[in-house]
XYZ file of C-alpha atoms in Angstrom:
633
model
C 15.208 54.034 50.251
C 17.571 51.417 51.692
C 17.600 47.824 50.382
C 19.749 44.995 51.634
C 20.201 41.419 50.467
C 20.780 38.907 53.255
C 22.460 35.601 52.486
C 23.082 32.458 54.509
C 26.378 30.623 54.786
C 27.464 27.498 56.581
C 28.121 23.759 56.543
C 25.643 21.249 55.177
C 22.894 20.142 57.581
C 23.534 22.986 60.047
C 19.975 24.200 59.554
C 20.223 27.173 57.198
C 16.985 26.465 55.359
C 15.115 25.573 58.556
C 16.331 28.830 60.127
C 15.055 30.871 57.181
C 11.689 29.099 57.338
C 11.419 29.952 61.052
C 12.261 33.581 60.319
C 10.010 34.005 57.275
C 7.532 31.137 57.077
C 8.907 30.335 53.597
C 10.530 26.995 52.723
C 13.424 27.790 50.363
C 13.813 24.142 49.285
C 11.636 24.137 46.173
C 13.099 21.167 44.262
C 11.768 17.600 44.570
C 15.327 16.347 44.991
C 15.857 18.757 47.909
C 12.699 17.476 49.623
C 13.714 13.887 49.032
C 17.323 14.193 50.228
C 16.709 16.761 52.947
C 19.522 19.038 51.821
C 19.624 22.268 49.837
C 20.935 21.769 46.321
C 20.283 25.103 44.620
C 19.894 28.632 45.905
C 16.533 29.513 47.419
C 14.786 32.800 47.993
C 12.551 34.313 50.638
C 11.950 37.610 52.425
C 11.430 38.814 55.942
C 9.527 41.810 57.326
C 11.624 43.732 59.842
C 10.335 46.554 62.051
C 12.942 49.168 61.092
C 14.323 47.946 57.784
C 11.097 46.892 56.095
C 10.862 43.917 53.756
C 14.294 42.409 53.181
C 15.239 39.741 50.613
C 17.017 36.581 51.786
C 19.087 34.164 49.692
C 19.533 30.648 51.079
C 22.601 28.802 49.732
C 23.502 25.098 49.762
C 26.107 23.984 52.280
C 27.232 20.731 50.685
C 30.639 20.898 49.006
C 29.223 19.296 45.838
C 26.976 22.312 45.330
C 29.501 25.037 46.097
C 29.044 26.503 42.610
C 25.398 27.148 43.479
C 26.474 28.704 46.777
C 28.775 31.036 44.827
C 25.937 32.018 42.514
C 23.855 33.173 45.508
C 26.660 34.700 47.562
C 27.773 37.110 44.871
C 24.796 39.411 45.379
C 24.532 39.638 49.169
C 25.298 42.581 51.435
C 24.895 40.924 54.837
C 25.599 37.316 55.844
C 24.016 35.034 58.407
C 26.684 32.497 59.270
C 24.849 29.394 60.439
C 26.739 27.045 62.775
C 25.098 24.069 64.482
C 25.871 24.073 68.203
C 26.206 20.280 68.277
C 28.976 20.265 65.604
C 30.634 23.695 65.609
C 32.803 25.057 62.807
C 33.147 22.517 59.952
C 34.997 22.425 56.585
C 32.239 24.139 54.577
C 31.855 26.728 57.331
C 35.454 27.754 56.740
C 35.153 27.676 52.952
C 31.990 29.799 53.065
C 33.727 32.344 55.311
C 36.664 32.423 52.879
C 34.289 33.023 49.988
C 32.431 35.809 51.794
C 35.741 37.449 52.689
C 37.045 37.239 49.126
C 33.758 38.761 47.913
C 34.428 41.691 50.261
C 31.338 41.052 52.382
C 32.062 42.607 55.783
C 28.757 42.678 57.611
C 26.890 39.800 59.228
C 25.828 37.852 62.271
C 26.383 34.326 63.626
C 23.315 32.170 64.171
C 24.022 29.168 66.419
C 21.329 26.641 65.504
C 19.939 23.527 67.214
C 19.835 25.226 70.600
C 17.167 22.763 71.709
C 19.684 19.887 71.577
C 22.048 21.287 74.255
C 21.719 22.582 77.823
C 22.845 26.109 78.747
C 26.232 24.988 80.046
C 27.106 23.168 76.831
C 25.816 26.076 74.770
C 28.149 28.492 76.581
C 31.081 26.109 76.141
C 30.355 25.743 72.431
C 30.088 29.513 72.048
C 33.626 29.922 73.395
C 34.991 27.206 71.112
C 33.204 28.635 68.068
C 34.348 32.168 68.833
C 37.951 30.977 69.013
C 37.496 29.144 65.697
C 36.233 32.348 64.123
C 39.356 34.248 65.110
C 41.013 36.057 62.169
C 37.670 36.197 60.312
C 35.294 39.144 59.993
C 32.742 37.192 62.059
C 34.970 37.200 65.161
C 33.533 40.474 66.521
C 29.979 39.913 65.256
C 27.048 39.029 67.525
C 26.305 35.361 68.160
C 22.673 34.393 68.762
C 21.669 30.872 69.783
C 18.380 29.769 68.175
C 16.152 26.759 67.663
C 14.281 26.412 64.426
C 12.278 23.624 66.047
C 10.944 25.674 69.006
C 11.551 29.169 67.482
C 13.529 30.049 70.614
C 15.843 33.014 69.865
C 14.352 33.701 66.400
C 12.863 37.077 67.321
C 16.094 38.112 69.049
C 18.019 37.175 65.911
C 15.652 39.169 63.712
C 15.891 42.214 65.985
C 19.713 42.114 65.964
C 19.726 41.802 62.176
C 17.280 44.723 61.967
C 19.539 46.889 64.137
C 22.536 46.044 61.943
C 20.754 46.737 58.661
C 19.605 50.255 59.530
C 23.278 51.207 59.830
C 24.089 50.003 56.314
C 23.839 52.226 53.292
C 23.981 51.452 49.564
C 24.804 54.111 47.009
C 24.135 52.231 43.778
C 20.650 53.527 42.941
C 21.828 56.217 40.483
C 23.834 53.789 38.351
C 22.535 52.060 35.208
C 20.460 49.050 36.254
C 22.136 45.627 36.184
C 20.870 42.181 37.181
C 22.787 38.890 36.823
C 20.356 36.051 36.096
C 20.286 33.104 38.517
C 16.978 31.413 37.611
C 15.079 30.970 34.345
C 11.691 29.325 33.950
C 8.400 29.575 32.073
C 4.894 30.149 33.441
C 1.748 29.307 31.561
C 0.033 32.496 30.483
C 3.120 34.620 31.199
C 6.009 33.112 29.238
C 9.644 33.561 30.214
C 10.566 34.577 33.757
C 14.101 35.391 34.879
C 15.165 36.234 38.412
C 18.198 37.756 40.025
C 19.555 40.301 42.463
C 19.365 43.838 41.115
C 22.921 44.976 41.830
C 22.587 48.577 40.653
C 20.072 51.170 39.574
C 16.312 51.027 39.037
C 14.369 49.062 36.443
C 10.862 49.555 35.066
C 9.073 48.296 31.984
C 9.917 51.449 30.033
C 13.671 50.974 30.398
C 15.585 49.948 27.290
C 16.955 46.622 28.465
C 19.552 44.374 26.895
C 20.682 40.783 27.466
C 24.454 40.448 27.864
C 26.912 39.249 26.705
C 24.858 38.485 23.562
C 23.722 42.143 23.415
C 20.148 41.300 22.438
C 17.405 43.815 23.096
C 14.707 42.525 25.412
C 11.231 43.712 26.334
C 10.209 43.654 29.992
C 6.496 42.914 30.294
C 6.207 42.824 34.082
C 8.207 43.090 37.332
C 7.756 41.352 40.664
C 9.482 41.915 44.015
C 8.625 39.542 46.910
C 5.838 37.991 44.805
C 4.147 41.371 44.342
C 3.694 43.160 41.022
C 5.529 46.490 41.084
C 5.990 49.372 38.678
C 9.736 49.454 39.333
C 12.426 47.589 41.267
C 15.434 49.204 42.823
C 18.952 47.979 43.572
C 19.550 45.354 46.271
C 16.170 43.751 45.760
C 15.370 40.243 44.592
C 13.586 40.757 41.275
C 11.599 38.621 38.826
C 11.230 39.938 35.278
C 8.667 38.725 32.790
C 10.291 38.849 29.328
C 7.953 39.054 26.330
C 10.202 38.746 23.288
C 12.602 35.904 24.167
C 12.142 32.248 25.115
C 13.458 30.394 28.150
C 16.127 28.772 25.928
C 17.576 32.180 25.054
C 18.815 32.680 28.624
C 21.354 30.940 30.823
C 22.501 31.401 34.401
C 25.254 34.008 34.462
C 23.753 36.165 31.723
C 23.120 39.782 32.712
C 20.135 42.021 32.035
C 21.136 45.669 32.078
C 20.463 49.012 30.499
C 20.980 49.085 26.763
C 24.652 49.666 25.797
C 25.748 50.057 29.427
C 28.094 47.047 29.447
C 30.869 46.115 27.027
C 31.365 42.317 26.957
C 34.938 41.099 26.887
C 37.016 37.925 26.924
C 40.012 39.570 28.632
C 39.908 41.169 32.063
C 42.613 42.595 34.318
C 42.248 41.732 37.986
C 43.633 42.103 41.472
C 43.912 38.616 42.982
C 44.394 37.400 46.562
C 45.241 33.789 47.355
C 43.901 32.089 50.458
C 46.395 31.163 53.122
C 45.853 27.442 52.686
C 48.283 24.739 51.574
C 46.454 23.983 48.320
C 46.172 27.670 47.322
C 48.761 28.221 44.604
C 48.521 29.270 40.948
C 51.047 28.913 38.140
C 51.285 31.252 35.176
C 48.942 30.187 32.340
C 47.080 27.830 34.663
C 43.473 26.999 33.769
C 40.997 27.995 36.482
C 37.268 28.212 37.158
C 36.015 31.782 37.598
C 32.843 32.624 39.538
C 31.519 36.129 39.113
C 28.013 37.485 39.354
C 25.786 34.435 38.995
C 27.996 32.772 36.378
C 30.765 30.207 36.158
C 33.449 30.513 33.473
C 36.605 28.799 32.247
C 39.689 30.974 32.040
C 43.472 31.040 31.923
C 45.421 33.301 34.247
C 48.448 35.362 33.209
C 50.579 36.489 36.164
C 52.648 39.553 35.355
C 56.341 39.207 36.072
C 56.068 35.941 38.054
C 55.813 32.253 37.252
C 53.755 31.326 40.291
C 51.669 32.691 43.150
C 51.847 30.953 46.496
C 49.407 30.834 49.397
C 48.648 34.192 50.990
C 50.174 36.177 48.115
C 48.427 38.871 46.061
C 49.171 40.671 42.828
C 47.711 42.081 39.625
C 47.070 39.633 36.777
C 45.004 38.997 33.689
C 42.273 36.455 32.971
C 41.655 35.241 29.422
C 38.258 33.590 29.088
C 36.942 31.119 26.542
C 33.700 33.089 26.158
C 32.562 36.681 26.503
C 31.563 37.916 29.913
C 29.512 40.921 31.042
C 30.834 42.690 34.140
C 31.993 46.007 35.536
C 35.024 47.453 37.230
C 35.468 46.429 40.892
C 33.110 43.443 40.626
C 34.317 40.746 43.006
C 35.007 37.165 41.997
C 36.076 33.759 43.267
C 38.635 31.412 41.679
C 38.596 27.661 42.137
C 41.120 25.211 40.693
C 40.305 22.239 38.485
C 40.148 20.089 41.642
C 37.208 22.288 42.690
C 38.912 23.864 45.668
C 38.464 27.563 46.404
C 41.937 29.061 46.135
C 41.566 32.800 45.491
C 39.373 35.802 44.897
C 39.690 39.446 44.060
C 38.197 42.284 42.099
C 38.013 43.356 38.471
C 40.337 46.258 37.651
C 39.744 46.521 33.892
C 36.662 44.780 32.483
C 37.642 45.507 28.885
C 41.364 44.828 28.906
C 43.840 44.394 26.086
C 46.070 41.311 25.946
C 49.334 41.809 27.819
C 52.413 39.610 27.878
C 53.434 37.759 31.008
C 56.670 39.767 31.101
C 55.249 43.120 29.980
C 57.063 46.038 31.555
C 54.978 48.234 33.848
C 51.918 45.939 33.631
C 51.493 45.823 37.414
C 52.204 49.540 37.782
C 49.587 50.374 35.141
C 46.999 48.219 36.877
C 47.773 49.825 40.194
C 46.929 53.190 38.575
C 43.639 51.763 37.253
C 42.900 50.349 40.692
C 43.801 53.264 42.939
C 44.864 56.183 40.718
C 43.114 59.498 40.206
C 40.547 59.884 37.438
C 42.939 61.892 35.264
C 45.745 59.354 35.651
C 43.400 56.511 34.731
C 42.011 58.426 31.741
C 45.508 59.160 30.413
C 46.577 55.534 30.843
C 43.481 54.297 29.015
C 43.937 56.732 26.120
C 47.515 55.491 25.781
C 46.384 51.853 25.830
C 43.579 52.306 23.320
C 45.292 54.768 20.953
C 46.122 52.020 18.444
C 42.423 50.991 18.434
C 41.332 54.599 17.769
C 38.406 54.402 20.193
C 36.609 57.676 20.721
C 37.245 59.018 24.206
C 33.576 58.792 25.210
C 33.622 55.054 24.542
C 36.734 54.716 26.682
C 35.068 56.606 29.529
C 31.917 54.469 29.266
C 33.718 51.132 28.979
C 35.892 51.842 31.967
C 33.062 53.435 33.968
C 34.955 56.643 34.656
C 33.293 59.730 36.082
C 31.900 61.508 32.990
C 31.915 65.073 34.339
C 35.433 64.746 35.760
C 36.741 63.048 32.617
C 35.618 65.887 30.332
C 37.606 68.395 32.411
C 40.537 65.967 32.779
C 40.697 65.504 29.012
C 41.074 69.251 28.502
C 43.868 69.307 31.114
C 45.698 66.468 29.303
C 45.356 68.357 26.002
C 46.734 71.549 27.602
C 49.638 69.505 29.010
C 50.273 68.202 25.473
C 49.922 64.598 26.678
C 46.883 64.020 24.480
C 45.965 65.263 21.008
C 42.497 65.279 19.460
C 42.594 64.055 15.866
C 38.842 64.654 15.501
C 35.959 65.871 17.644
C 35.623 62.491 19.310
C 38.985 60.748 19.031
C 41.857 61.347 21.412
C 45.334 59.864 20.992
C 48.261 60.009 23.307
C 50.792 62.521 21.976
C 53.380 59.743 22.174
C 51.354 57.560 19.807
C 50.538 60.436 17.475
C 54.221 61.350 17.208
C 55.002 57.734 16.353
C 52.463 57.861 13.527
C 53.712 61.263 12.339
C 57.286 59.959 12.171
C 56.128 56.825 10.368
C 54.353 58.991 7.797
C 57.426 61.146 7.210
C 59.635 58.067 6.908
C 57.216 56.407 4.498
C 57.157 59.457 2.215
C 60.870 60.078 2.504
C 61.684 56.519 1.396
C 59.228 56.841 -1.470
C 60.780 60.122 -2.654
C 64.270 58.617 -2.535
C 63.138 55.729 -4.704
C 60.812 57.763 -6.940
C 62.403 61.170 -7.203
C 60.563 62.140 -10.392
C 57.091 61.435 -9.018
C 55.044 64.091 -7.261
C 54.318 61.757 -4.364
C 52.466 58.660 -3.183
C 48.889 57.692 -3.779
C 46.930 59.062 -0.797
C 44.736 55.981 -0.336
C 47.799 53.737 -0.288
C 49.424 55.911 2.347
C 46.327 55.799 4.560
C 46.320 51.996 4.461
C 50.026 51.739 5.176
C 49.840 54.259 8.013
C 46.860 52.841 9.941
C 45.674 49.708 8.036
C 42.552 49.341 5.933
C 40.272 49.351 8.997
C 41.354 52.799 10.162
C 41.605 54.864 6.955
C 39.394 57.605 8.380
C 41.727 57.935 11.377
C 44.724 57.975 9.025
C 43.081 60.830 7.149
C 42.650 62.708 10.449
C 46.327 62.216 11.303
C 47.389 63.350 7.809
C 45.247 66.477 8.113
C 47.023 67.448 11.336
C 50.382 66.809 9.653
C 49.221 69.118 6.831
C 48.488 71.819 9.397
C 51.957 71.308 10.877
C 53.390 71.633 7.335
C 54.924 68.173 7.485
C 53.127 67.033 4.325
C 51.092 68.419 1.429
C 48.268 66.822 -0.521
C 47.416 67.602 -4.155
C 44.257 65.849 -5.277
C 45.061 62.175 -4.484
C 48.832 62.597 -4.194
C 50.649 63.162 -0.908
C 54.270 64.209 -0.451
C 56.578 65.792 2.104
C 55.839 69.484 2.400
C 59.090 70.761 0.856
C 59.558 68.002 -1.714
C 59.860 68.848 -5.415
C 60.309 66.178 -8.109
C 63.739 65.953 -9.671
C 65.610 63.742 -12.098
C 68.782 61.923 -11.320
C 71.390 61.748 -14.073
C 70.650 58.097 -14.714
C 66.915 58.870 -14.826
C 67.487 61.591 -17.416
C 69.386 59.226 -19.692
C 66.659 56.574 -19.464
C 63.936 59.189 -19.940
C 65.497 60.215 -23.262
C 65.885 56.569 -24.367
C 62.244 55.739 -23.629
C 60.995 58.897 -25.323
C 63.089 58.239 -28.413
C 61.840 54.642 -28.454
C 58.220 55.865 -28.649
C 59.038 58.583 -31.149
C 60.625 55.997 -33.404
C 57.656 53.679 -32.947
C 55.174 56.337 -34.042
C 51.750 54.582 -33.952
C 53.234 51.109 -34.259
C 53.742 50.921 -30.530
C 54.790 47.735 -28.747
C 52.704 46.066 -26.080
C 53.593 46.838 -22.494
C 55.072 43.342 -22.097
C 57.367 43.977 -25.054
C 58.230 47.402 -23.690
C 59.239 46.127 -20.230
C 61.250 43.327 -21.817
C 63.127 45.861 -23.925
C 64.093 47.904 -20.844
C 64.390 45.059 -18.332
C 68.049 45.844 -17.572
C 67.089 49.242 -16.137
C 66.108 49.036 -12.464
C 64.656 52.519 -12.568
C 62.410 51.845 -15.591
C 59.155 51.725 -13.621
C 59.850 55.011 -11.849
C 60.915 56.842 -15.012
C 58.081 55.472 -17.122
C 55.518 56.339 -14.458
C 56.836 59.894 -14.308
C 56.482 60.166 -18.080
C 52.863 59.087 -17.854
C 52.146 61.541 -15.012
C 53.778 64.346 -17.005
C 51.671 63.245 -20.013
C 54.736 62.734 -22.212
C 53.452 59.219 -22.705
C 49.694 58.553 -22.972
C 48.129 55.372 -21.653
C 45.653 54.081 -24.229
C 44.625 50.945 -22.341
C 46.199 48.176 -20.252
C 48.416 46.997 -23.122
C 49.307 50.023 -25.193
C 50.983 53.388 -24.573
C 51.838 56.080 -27.159
C 53.843 59.286 -27.285
C 51.577 62.309 -26.749
C 52.805 63.796 -30.074
C 51.255 60.984 -32.101
C 48.125 60.801 -29.922
C 47.478 64.443 -30.744
C 48.111 63.794 -34.460
C 45.623 60.932 -34.406
C 43.129 63.067 -32.552
C 43.275 65.659 -35.348
C 42.818 62.878 -37.866
C 39.688 61.642 -36.063
C 38.198 65.129 -36.215
C 38.853 65.266 -39.956
C 37.378 61.825 -40.651
C 34.427 62.306 -38.376
C 33.337 65.592 -39.966
C 32.555 63.869 -43.223
C 31.436 60.343 -42.348
C 31.089 57.656 -39.644
C 34.297 56.107 -38.364
C 34.822 52.395 -38.965
C 37.565 50.455 -37.168
C 38.789 48.735 -40.331
C 39.003 52.007 -42.284
C 40.705 53.786 -39.420
C 43.237 50.960 -39.044
C 44.160 51.241 -42.720
C 44.458 55.028 -42.454
C 47.051 54.893 -39.684
C 48.960 51.876 -41.067
C 49.050 50.080 -37.727
C 47.639 46.931 -36.210
C 43.961 46.444 -35.523
C 44.646 46.205 -31.743
C 46.447 49.568 -31.653
C 43.747 51.213 -33.764
C 41.050 49.860 -31.426
C 43.009 51.090 -28.386
C 43.174 54.577 -29.901
C 39.448 54.667 -30.733
C 38.450 53.464 -27.265
C 40.750 56.135 -25.788
C 38.880 58.779 -27.822
C 35.582 57.290 -26.589
C 36.694 57.709 -23.001
C 37.816 61.289 -23.677
C 34.328 62.112 -24.943
C 35.418 62.804 -28.523
C 33.641 59.851 -30.150
C 30.766 57.540 -29.324
C 30.401 53.928 -30.481
C 27.123 52.902 -32.083
C 27.217 49.296 -33.253
C 30.164 48.884 -35.596
C 30.465 52.620 -36.166
C 31.594 55.686 -34.267
C 30.625 59.291 -34.699
C 31.943 62.604 -33.349
C 30.266 64.053 -30.273
C 32.778 66.833 -29.743
C 34.053 69.489 -32.100
C 37.689 70.380 -32.524
C 38.622 73.446 -30.495
């Protein structure tokens, strides 16, 4: 089934709304202010029954320059334009601006309706036709049919409708199989129904069973009912004007520019890469980092533009660039947009190249070349570029494909080709990294461990959790683990319990380490159970830069036993005290005071020893006493 959205365009007071009323019998001016002032302020909606094309939706837009933002809201969803020009005035400023907007939105089909035919005789009408045709030179309307009509007498209306009908049957839209998407242009409440939102269904089909979501907020919504052309329907299809009755959200939860689409089918973003074309007018110029007004879908947004490799764009120029918005936006690749400057003049338009872009510097090398690949490259080239871009975010490849709206079946085959070409490596079932990025991480891991081994030659290796964090940050420890596992397979590293080292590394002592090792050991042997606190210990050996490394190695080798945070003891005396505990505990309960006296040490050291035995499962504390729970082996 074919559906087309028709939209009007033209200068204020050239009779757009009156023309639509003559064609359809529907007055699109619904607001009191519009009735009072006699001009269209906001977009209006109607429909017309055509012999060949069926019932076709029509969007009527305001022509006054003050309401151009409303015109842009309506124009973004149309497929076919009726350019309305009054015969008594001809082409006017808003006529030209509307044509510019339609051109920038890539609308290529339409017809010219010359209104107010009843005010001129045939000779003047023919003269005006020639003048208007010349004024339309270099626009897509130049070779379109021109039909003179009178909305007052209805003269020419049927001819206009027939010509439109003949044009529409030649058009074809191929968006029905996509996920449904509808930018919202009107929100209101109806007694007994609740919240109603309307818009042009750009893609897909929607019914009340569809899992719908409000974007960019990503809130689930429940569709209670659907209307097309004021009729209740079971489903609406793309390129229809649609009203949705929402049951679970209030009118205040919506705003113009929001999008209703299939659940998880859009990824909101505040950064988008674009292709931009400036109009060939004197005021059309943009400087790097300039603030602009962006019109896309049915919304208006504030943004800053980053021009790659240039400080300024002048009239008639085009390039690839980046827009950084002040709020999230919901859109898709190749959506068309309009840019107006802060003086509210239309200066440019273009299309979205990457709707979920990463921030790029103004002078980034290859930025324009990369965007040209995303714009016009093959699926495999785009996929590879995206995997390279998102490798440091560790997105799974399916998310990349979905976010960038790549062909899913092609992308699966293309991914296998990239893996065979060794351009991409899978670190898990779902995560693909560029080989270039993986090699960078592999080298970083080797360097990290190599530096650690040089500084800590007696230690088996680094703490595995610490390495994960240093390799890929705290947020990506699972990905770091995946990278480490591949490096294990490549025999770059080895992991023993929670210690990681280079594959061929074996601990060794330097001569200076050996000397200090002997000094520390003798220090603890001399101390017996009257061990110093750790603060006293470090102060004693503060002149030795390698103290921490050597002492840590002695703990790991269990030459020195850590009793608690403050006290350490030589393993020889810990074992002696362990035997003593077994002897005492066989005959009676163990009291701290009695145990302290038996070892001739301080109360703090005695307590540290007893708590160490508790942790080892040899004793258990019960009030002020301890008793054996393990027999000597």
